[in-house]
CSV table of C-alpha atoms in Angstrom, one decimal:
chain,number,residue,atom,x,y,z
A,1,MET,CA,107.8,140.2,93.7
A,2,ASN,CA,106.7,143.8,93.1
A,3,SER,CA,103.9,145.6,95.0
A,4,ALA,CA,101.2,144.6,92.5
A,5,GLY,CA,102.1,141.0,92.9
A,6,TRP,CA,101.9,141.2,96.7
A,7,ASN,CA,98.5,142.9,96.4
A,8,TRP,CA,97.2,140.1,94.2
A,9,ALA,CA,98.6,137.5,96.7
A,10,GLY,CA,96.9,139.3,99.6
A,11,LEU,CA,93.7,139.5,97.6
A,12,ALA,CA,93.8,135.7,96.9
A,13,ALA,CA,94.5,135.0,100.6
A,14,ILE,CA,91.5,137.1,101.7
A,15,TRP,CA,89.2,135.4,99.2
A,16,GLY,CA,90.6,132.1,100.4
A,17,VAL,CA,89.6,133.0,103.9
A,18,PHE,CA,86.1,134.0,102.8
A,19,THR,CA,85.8,130.7,100.9
A,20,LEU,CA,86.7,128.7,103.9
A,21,TRP,CA,84.6,130.9,106.2
A,22,VAL,CA,81.3,130.5,104.3
A,23,PRO,CA,80.7,126.8,105.0
A,24,PHE,CA,81.5,127.3,108.7
A,25,VAL,CA,79.1,130.3,109.0
A,26,VAL,CA,76.3,128.5,107.2
A,27,LEU,CA,76.9,125.4,109.3
A,28,ILE,CA,76.9,127.3,112.6
A,29,SER,CA,73.9,129.5,111.8
A,30,SER,CA,71.8,126.8,110.2
A,31,TRP,CA,72.5,123.7,112.3
A,32,THR,CA,73.8,124.8,115.6
A,33,THR,CA,71.1,124.5,118.2
A,34,PHE,CA,71.3,124.3,122.0
A,35,GLY,CA,69.6,120.9,121.9
A,36,ALA,CA,72.2,119.5,119.5
A,37,VAL,CA,75.0,120.8,121.8
A,38,GLN,CA,73.3,119.1,124.8
A,39,GLU,CA,73.4,115.8,122.9
A,40,MET,CA,77.1,116.2,122.3
A,41,ILE,CA,77.9,117.2,125.9
A,42,PRO,CA,76.0,115.0,128.4
A,43,THR,CA,77.3,117.0,131.3
A,44,LEU,CA,75.6,120.1,129.9
A,45,LYS,CA,72.4,118.2,129.5
A,46,GLU,CA,72.4,117.2,133.1
A,47,VAL,CA,73.0,120.8,134.2
A,48,VAL,CA,70.1,121.9,132.0
A,49,LYS,CA,67.8,119.3,133.6
A,50,ARG,CA,68.5,120.8,137.0
A,51,HIS,CA,68.1,124.4,135.8
A,52,MET,CA,65.4,124.5,133.2
A,53,TRP,CA,65.6,128.2,132.8
A,54,LEU,CA,68.9,127.8,131.1
A,55,ASP,CA,67.2,125.8,128.3
A,56,LYS,CA,64.6,128.5,127.8
A,57,LEU,CA,67.2,131.3,127.9
A,58,LEU,CA,69.8,129.7,125.5
A,59,THR,CA,67.6,127.9,123.0
A,60,GLY,CA,66.6,131.0,121.2
A,61,VAL,CA,70.0,132.8,121.1
A,62,PHE,CA,72.6,130.0,121.2
A,63,ALA,CA,73.1,129.9,117.4
A,64,THR,CA,73.3,133.7,117.3
A,65,ILE,CA,75.9,133.8,120.1
A,66,ALA,CA,78.0,131.0,118.4
A,67,LEU,CA,77.9,132.9,115.1
A,68,LYS,CA,79.0,136.2,116.7
A,69,VAL,CA,81.9,134.6,118.5
A,70,PHE,CA,83.0,132.8,115.3
A,71,LEU,CA,82.8,135.9,113.2
A,72,ALA,CA,84.7,138.0,115.8
A,73,PHE,CA,88.0,136.5,114.6
A,74,LEU,CA,87.5,137.4,110.9
A,75,PRO,CA,88.6,141.1,111.2
A,76,SER,CA,91.9,140.0,112.8
A,77,ALA,CA,92.5,137.5,110.0
A,78,MET,CA,91.9,140.2,107.4
A,79,TYR,CA,94.1,142.7,109.2
A,80,ALA,CA,97.0,140.3,109.4
A,81,ILE,CA,96.8,139.5,105.7
A,82,ILE,CA,96.6,143.2,104.7
A,83,ARG,CA,99.5,144.2,107.0
A,84,THR,CA,101.8,141.3,106.2
A,85,VAL,CA,101.1,140.4,102.6
A,86,MET,CA,99.7,143.4,100.8
A,87,SER,CA,101.6,146.5,99.9
A,88,VAL,CA,100.2,149.3,102.1
A,89,LYS,CA,101.8,152.7,102.8
A,90,SER,CA,100.0,153.8,105.9
A,91,GLY,CA,97.5,152.8,108.6
A,92,THR,CA,94.8,154.9,106.9
A,93,GLU,CA,95.2,152.8,103.7
A,94,VAL,CA,94.9,149.7,105.9
A,95,GLN,CA,91.6,150.9,107.4
A,96,ILE,CA,90.2,151.7,103.9
A,97,LYS,CA,91.1,148.2,102.8
A,98,MET,CA,89.6,146.8,106.0
A,99,GLN,CA,86.3,148.5,105.2
A,100,SER,CA,86.4,147.4,101.5
A,101,PHE,CA,87.1,143.7,102.3
A,102,GLY,CA,84.8,143.8,105.3
A,103,CYS,CA,81.9,144.9,103.1
A,104,LYS,CA,82.8,142.2,100.5
A,105,GLU,CA,82.8,139.7,103.4
A,106,LEU,CA,79.4,141.1,104.3
A,107,ALA,CA,78.1,140.4,100.8
A,108,SER,CA,79.8,137.0,100.5
A,109,THR,CA,79.3,135.4,103.9
A,110,ARG,CA,76.6,137.2,105.8
A,111,LEU,CA,74.0,138.5,103.3
A,112,PRO,CA,73.6,135.1,101.7
A,113,LYS,CA,72.2,134.0,105.1
A,114,LEU,CA,69.5,136.6,104.7
A,115,VAL,CA,68.2,134.8,101.7
A,116,THR,CA,68.8,131.3,102.9
A,117,SER,CA,67.0,132.1,106.2
A,118,LEU,CA,69.5,130.1,108.3
A,119,SER,CA,67.3,127.1,108.9
A,120,ARG,CA,67.1,123.5,107.8
A,121,GLY,CA,63.8,124.1,106.1
A,122,VAL,CA,65.1,126.7,103.6
A,123,THR,CA,68.3,124.8,102.9
A,124,LEU,CA,66.3,121.7,102.1
A,125,THR,CA,63.8,123.7,100.1
A,126,LEU,CA,66.4,125.2,97.9
A,127,ALA,CA,68.0,121.8,97.4
A,128,ALA,CA,64.6,120.3,96.4
A,129,ASN,CA,64.0,123.2,94.0
A,130,SER,CA,67.5,123.3,92.6
A,131,VAL,CA,66.4,121.7,89.3
A,132,SER,CA,63.5,124.0,88.7
A,133,ILE,CA,65.6,127.0,89.7
A,134,ALA,CA,68.3,126.0,87.2
A,135,GLN,CA,65.6,125.8,84.5
A,136,LYS,CA,64.0,129.1,85.6
A,137,PRO,CA,66.5,131.3,87.5
A,138,GLY,CA,63.8,133.9,88.2
A,139,ARG,CA,62.0,131.4,90.4
A,140,ILE,CA,64.7,131.8,93.1
A,141,PHE,CA,63.2,135.1,94.2
A,142,ARG,CA,59.8,133.5,94.8
A,143,VAL,CA,61.4,130.7,96.8
A,144,LEU,CA,63.3,133.2,98.9
A,145,ALA,CA,60.2,135.3,99.4
A,146,ASP,CA,58.4,132.3,100.9
A,147,PHE,CA,61.0,132.1,103.7
A,148,LEU,CA,62.4,135.6,104.1
A,149,PRO,CA,60.0,136.6,107.0
A,150,SER,CA,60.9,133.5,109.0
A,151,ALA,CA,64.6,134.5,108.8
A,152,SER,CA,63.9,137.8,110.6
A,153,HIS,CA,63.6,136.0,114.0
A,154,PHE,CA,67.3,135.0,113.8
A,155,TYR,CA,68.3,138.6,113.1
A,156,PHE,CA,66.1,140.0,115.8
A,157,ASN,CA,68.3,138.0,118.2
A,158,TYR,CA,71.4,139.2,116.3
A,159,MET,CA,70.4,142.8,116.7
A,160,VAL,CA,69.4,142.6,120.4
A,161,LEU,CA,72.7,140.8,121.3
A,162,GLY,CA,74.5,143.5,119.3
A,163,TRP,CA,73.3,146.1,121.9
A,164,ILE,CA,75.9,144.7,124.3
A,165,VAL,CA,78.9,145.5,122.0
A,166,PRO,CA,78.9,149.3,122.4
A,167,PHE,CA,78.9,148.9,126.2
A,168,MET,CA,81.7,146.4,126.0
A,169,GLU,CA,83.7,148.8,123.9
A,170,LEU,CA,83.2,151.6,126.4
A,171,VAL,CA,84.9,149.4,129.0
A,172,ARG,CA,87.8,148.9,126.6
A,173,ASN,CA,88.4,145.5,128.1
A,174,ALA,CA,91.5,144.6,126.1
A,175,ASN,CA,93.3,147.8,127.2
A,176,PHE,CA,91.9,147.4,130.7
A,177,TRP,CA,93.4,143.9,131.1
A,178,LYS,CA,96.7,144.8,129.5
A,179,PHE,CA,97.0,147.8,131.9
A,180,HIS,CA,96.5,145.7,135.0
A,181,LEU,CA,98.6,142.7,133.8
A,182,CYS,CA,101.5,145.0,133.1
A,183,LYS,CA,101.2,146.5,136.6
A,184,LEU,CA,100.8,143.1,138.3
A,185,PHE,CA,103.3,140.9,136.5
A,186,LEU,CA,105.8,143.4,135.0
A,187,SER,CA,105.9,145.8,137.9
A,188,MET,CA,105.3,148.8,135.7
A,189,SER,CA,104.2,152.2,137.0
A,190,GLU,CA,100.7,153.4,136.0
A,191,LYS,CA,102.2,155.7,133.4
A,192,GLU,CA,104.3,152.9,131.8
A,193,ALA,CA,101.4,150.5,131.9
A,194,LYS,CA,99.1,153.0,130.3
A,195,GLU,CA,101.6,153.6,127.5
A,196,TYR,CA,102.1,149.9,126.9
A,197,SER,CA,98.3,149.2,126.9
A,198,GLU,CA,97.7,151.7,124.1
A,199,PRO,CA,96.6,151.9,121.3
A,200,GLU,CA,93.6,149.7,120.9
A,201,ASP,CA,93.6,146.9,118.3
A,202,PRO,CA,93.1,148.5,114.9
A,203,ALA,CA,91.7,145.2,113.5
A,204,SER,CA,88.6,145.4,115.6
A,205,TYR,CA,88.4,149.0,116.7
A,206,GLY,CA,89.6,150.8,113.6
A,207,LEU,CA,87.4,153.1,111.6
A,208,GLY,CA,87.3,150.7,108.7
A,209,ALA,CA,86.2,147.7,110.8
A,210,ARG,CA,83.6,149.8,112.7
A,211,MET,CA,82.2,151.2,109.4
A,212,ALA,CA,81.8,147.7,108.0
A,213,SER,CA,80.0,146.6,111.2
A,214,SER,CA,77.6,149.5,110.8
A,215,LEU,CA,77.0,148.7,107.2
A,216,LEU,CA,76.1,145.1,108.2
A,217,ILE,CA,73.4,146.5,110.5
A,218,SER,CA,72.1,148.7,107.7
A,219,ALA,CA,72.1,145.8,105.3
A,220,ILE,CA,70.0,143.7,107.7
A,221,THR,CA,67.6,146.6,108.2
A,222,PHE,CA,67.1,147.2,104.5
A,223,ALA,CA,66.6,143.5,103.9
A,224,PHE,CA,63.8,143.1,106.5
A,225,CYS,CA,62.3,146.5,106.8
A,226,SER,CA,59.2,145.6,104.7
A,227,CYS,CA,58.8,141.9,105.7
A,228,SER,CA,59.4,142.6,109.4
A,229,PRO,CA,59.1,146.3,110.3
A,230,LEU,CA,60.0,145.7,113.9
A,231,ILE,CA,63.6,145.4,112.7
A,232,LEU,CA,63.6,149.2,112.3
A,233,VAL,CA,63.2,149.6,116.0
A,234,PHE,CA,66.0,147.2,116.9
A,235,SER,CA,68.4,148.7,114.3
A,236,PHE,CA,67.6,152.3,115.5
A,237,ILE,CA,68.5,151.4,119.1
A,238,SER,CA,71.7,149.5,117.9
A,239,LEU,CA,72.9,152.4,115.7
A,240,SER,CA,72.0,155.0,118.4
A,241,LEU,CA,74.1,153.1,121.0
A,242,SER,CA,77.0,152.8,118.6
A,243,HIS,CA,76.8,156.5,117.8
A,244,ALA,CA,76.9,157.5,121.4
A,245,SER,CA,79.7,155.0,122.3
A,246,TYR,CA,81.9,155.7,119.3
A,247,THR,CA,81.5,159.5,119.7
A,248,TYR,CA,82.9,159.3,123.2
A,249,LEU,CA,85.6,156.7,122.4
A,250,VAL,CA,87.0,158.4,119.3
A,251,VAL,CA,87.0,161.9,120.7
A,252,TYR,CA,88.0,161.4,124.3
A,253,ALA,CA,89.3,157.9,125.1
A,254,GLU,CA,91.0,156.2,122.2
A,255,SER,CA,94.2,157.2,120.4
A,256,LYS,CA,93.8,159.7,117.6
A,257,LYS,CA,92.3,158.1,114.4
A,258,PRO,CA,93.6,159.0,111.0
A,259,ASP,CA,91.6,161.5,108.9
A,260,THR,CA,90.6,159.7,105.7
A,261,GLY,CA,89.0,162.8,104.1
A,262,GLY,CA,85.6,161.1,103.5
A,263,VAL,CA,86.8,158.0,101.7
A,264,LEU,CA,85.2,155.7,104.1
A,265,TRP,CA,81.8,157.5,103.9
A,266,VAL,CA,81.8,157.4,100.0
A,267,HIS,CA,82.7,153.7,100.0
A,268,GLY,CA,80.1,153.0,102.6
A,269,ILE,CA,77.4,154.7,100.5
A,270,SER,CA,78.5,152.7,97.4
A,271,TYR,CA,78.1,149.4,99.3
A,272,LEU,CA,74.7,150.5,100.6
A,273,PHE,CA,73.6,150.8,96.9
A,274,LEU,CA,74.5,147.2,96.5
A,275,VAL,CA,72.4,146.3,99.5
A,276,ILE,CA,69.4,148.2,98.2
A,277,LEU,CA,69.7,146.4,94.9
A,278,MET,CA,69.5,143.1,96.7
A,279,TYR,CA,66.4,144.5,98.6
A,280,ILE,CA,64.8,145.4,95.3
A,281,LEU,CA,65.3,142.0,93.9
A,282,LEU,CA,63.9,140.3,97.0
A,283,MET,CA,60.9,142.6,97.1
A,284,THR,CA,60.3,141.9,93.4
A,285,GLY,CA,60.0,138.2,94.3
A,286,VAL,CA,57.7,139.0,97.2
A,287,LEU,CA,55.4,141.1,95.0
A,288,GLN,CA,55.3,138.4,92.4
A,289,MET,CA,54.3,135.9,95.0
A,290,LEU,CA,51.5,138.2,96.3
A,291,SER,CA,50.2,138.8,92.8
A,292,SER,CA,47.0,136.9,92.0
A,293,SER,CA,48.2,133.6,90.6
A,294,GLY,CA,51.4,135.2,89.5
A,295,LYS,CA,49.8,136.5,86.4
A,296,TRP,CA,49.5,140.2,87.2
A,297,LEU,CA,53.1,141.4,86.9
A,298,GLY,CA,52.4,145.1,87.4
A,299,PRO,CA,53.8,145.5,90.9
A,300,PRO,CA,56.9,143.3,90.3
A,301,VAL,CA,57.8,145.2,87.1
A,302,VAL,CA,57.4,148.6,88.9
A,303,ALA,CA,59.6,147.4,91.7
A,304,LEU,CA,62.2,146.1,89.3
A,305,ALA,CA,62.1,149.4,87.4
A,306,SER,CA,63.3,151.2,90.5
A,307,THR,CA,66.7,149.9,89.7
A,308,PHE,CA,67.0,152.7,87.2
A,309,ALA,CA,66.6,155.3,89.9
A,310,LEU,CA,69.1,153.4,92.0
A,311,TYR,CA,71.6,153.5,89.2
A,312,ALA,CA,71.1,157.2,88.8
A,313,GLY,CA,71.8,157.7,92.5
A,314,LYS,CA,74.8,155.5,92.3
A,315,HIS,CA,76.2,157.4,89.3
A,316,ARG,CA,75.7,160.7,91.2
A,317,VAL,CA,77.6,159.5,94.2
A,318,ASP,CA,80.4,158.0,92.1
A,319,SER,CA,80.7,161.4,90.3
A,320,LEU,CA,81.4,163.3,93.5
A,321,ALA,CA,84.8,164.8,93.4
A,322,PHE,CA,85.2,164.6,97.2
A,323,ASP,CA,89.0,164.3,97.0
A,324,VAL,CA,89.4,167.5,94.9
A,325,LEU,CA,88.8,171.1,96.0
A,326,PRO,CA,86.2,173.1,94.1
A,327,LEU,CA,87.6,175.5,91.5
A,328,GLU,CA,86.3,178.5,93.5
A,329,GLU,CA,88.3,177.4,96.6
A,330,VAL,CA,91.4,176.9,94.5
A,331,VAL,CA,91.2,180.4,93.0
A,332,ARG,CA,90.4,182.0,96.4
A,333,THR,CA,93.3,180.1,98.1
A,334,SER,CA,95.7,181.2,95.3
A,335,GLN,CA,94.6,184.9,95.7
A,336,ASP,CA,95.1,184.8,99.4
A,337,LEU,CA,98.6,183.4,99.0
A,338,SER,CA,99.5,186.1,96.5
A,339,LYS,CA,98.3,188.9,98.8
A,340,LYS,CA,100.2,187.4,101.7
A,341,ALA,CA,103.4,187.3,99.5
A,342,VAL,CA,103.0,190.9,98.5
A,343,ARG,CA,102.5,192.1,102.1
A,344,GLU,CA,105.6,190.3,103.2
A,345,GLN,CA,107.8,192.2,100.7
A,346,GLY,CA,109.5,195.4,101.7
A,347,GLN,CA,112.2,196.7,104.2
A,348,TYR,CA,112.6,194.9,107.5
A,349,VAL,CA,112.4,197.3,110.5
A,350,GLN,CA,112.8,196.1,114.0
A,351,LEU,CA,110.0,197.3,116.2
A,352,GLY,CA,112.2,198.6,119.0
A,353,HIS,CA,114.1,200.9,116.6
A,354,ALA,CA,111.2,202.3,114.6
A,355,SER,CA,110.9,205.5,116.7
A,356,ALA,CA,114.7,206.1,116.4
A,357,VAL,CA,114.5,205.8,112.6
A,358,VAL,CA,111.7,208.3,112.5
A,359,THR,CA,113.6,210.8,114.8
A,360,MET,CA,116.8,210.5,112.7
A,361,GLN,CA,114.9,211.1,109.5
A,362,THR,CA,113.3,214.2,111.0
A,363,LYS,CA,116.7,215.7,112.0
A,364,LEU,CA,118.1,215.1,108.5
A,365,ASN,CA,115.1,216.8,106.9
A,366,LEU,CA,115.7,219.9,109.2
A,367,LEU,CA,119.4,220.1,108.4
A,368,LEU,CA,118.8,219.8,104.7
A,369,GLY,CA,116.0,222.3,104.8
């Protein structure tokens, strides 16, 4: 099989993983509650009865913790498929594909939870209105607008729990345990154990995976910034902590990351345009719901018309020739190389013999004169 065939096979495998992942994600986030787990595990229920503070602590965040733990394995699965199945030429290309597929996973498995609000009520409501939505597809925006604000509570928990991640990455726990296990069980010296414990896992700590994670936070922020403005505070803290943590790790602690030349940034901006499009559609439904009896369509139409400005911005970003030098730089570089070549032409004279050559030339001139 040629490289194109392997790439198609890898693409099919990744979409197969996404397809299997979606039901589990929706099931965990929609139906997993601490009370349900207590019913399944009687021992846990007895412990909670003796320590009531556990019930208050975990009831609000248990589904979020379960979702984070479950989704933590997805980057490793994607990385294994890209490395073993797809035809990639370098680690940089792997990270670019990790970001690309990570953002597609964001749109296919995580963003749908934004509009289904991760609760039994919305799931049942969408099921009850499935016939009317099939007849009038535009009605889905109004149904989603009814429940979008209630979904923000789940993502408040998601954001706050995410504050722990930058601090955990600062510890570099995987490298820490590998270092000490090598010293303890393999009797390695500190230098050997350090070399064996490096580098960090590129599936979870690579530039592509981290860029996709930051885009997820940005997507949640855009989706809820109007319905629940408090999400702006949580996302600002989360992104600030990530910025401080990754600046230290990438520059001082971790192994040198490949220079992608701006590809990850351009791809990230392109996916943010998709997120903003989803935000515009959701806000169109919200404005339609808030209009008097749904008859005054002025605000929804204006909101929907902003997609033209979004398209213009997307076209401008796509037209950026970020991977090509400007013509002025090409001409200037060519001129500098030409001048350097001219300066290097001529007779080679060793520095130590320069004075001797000058003295001999003077004597010859005197004799001939």
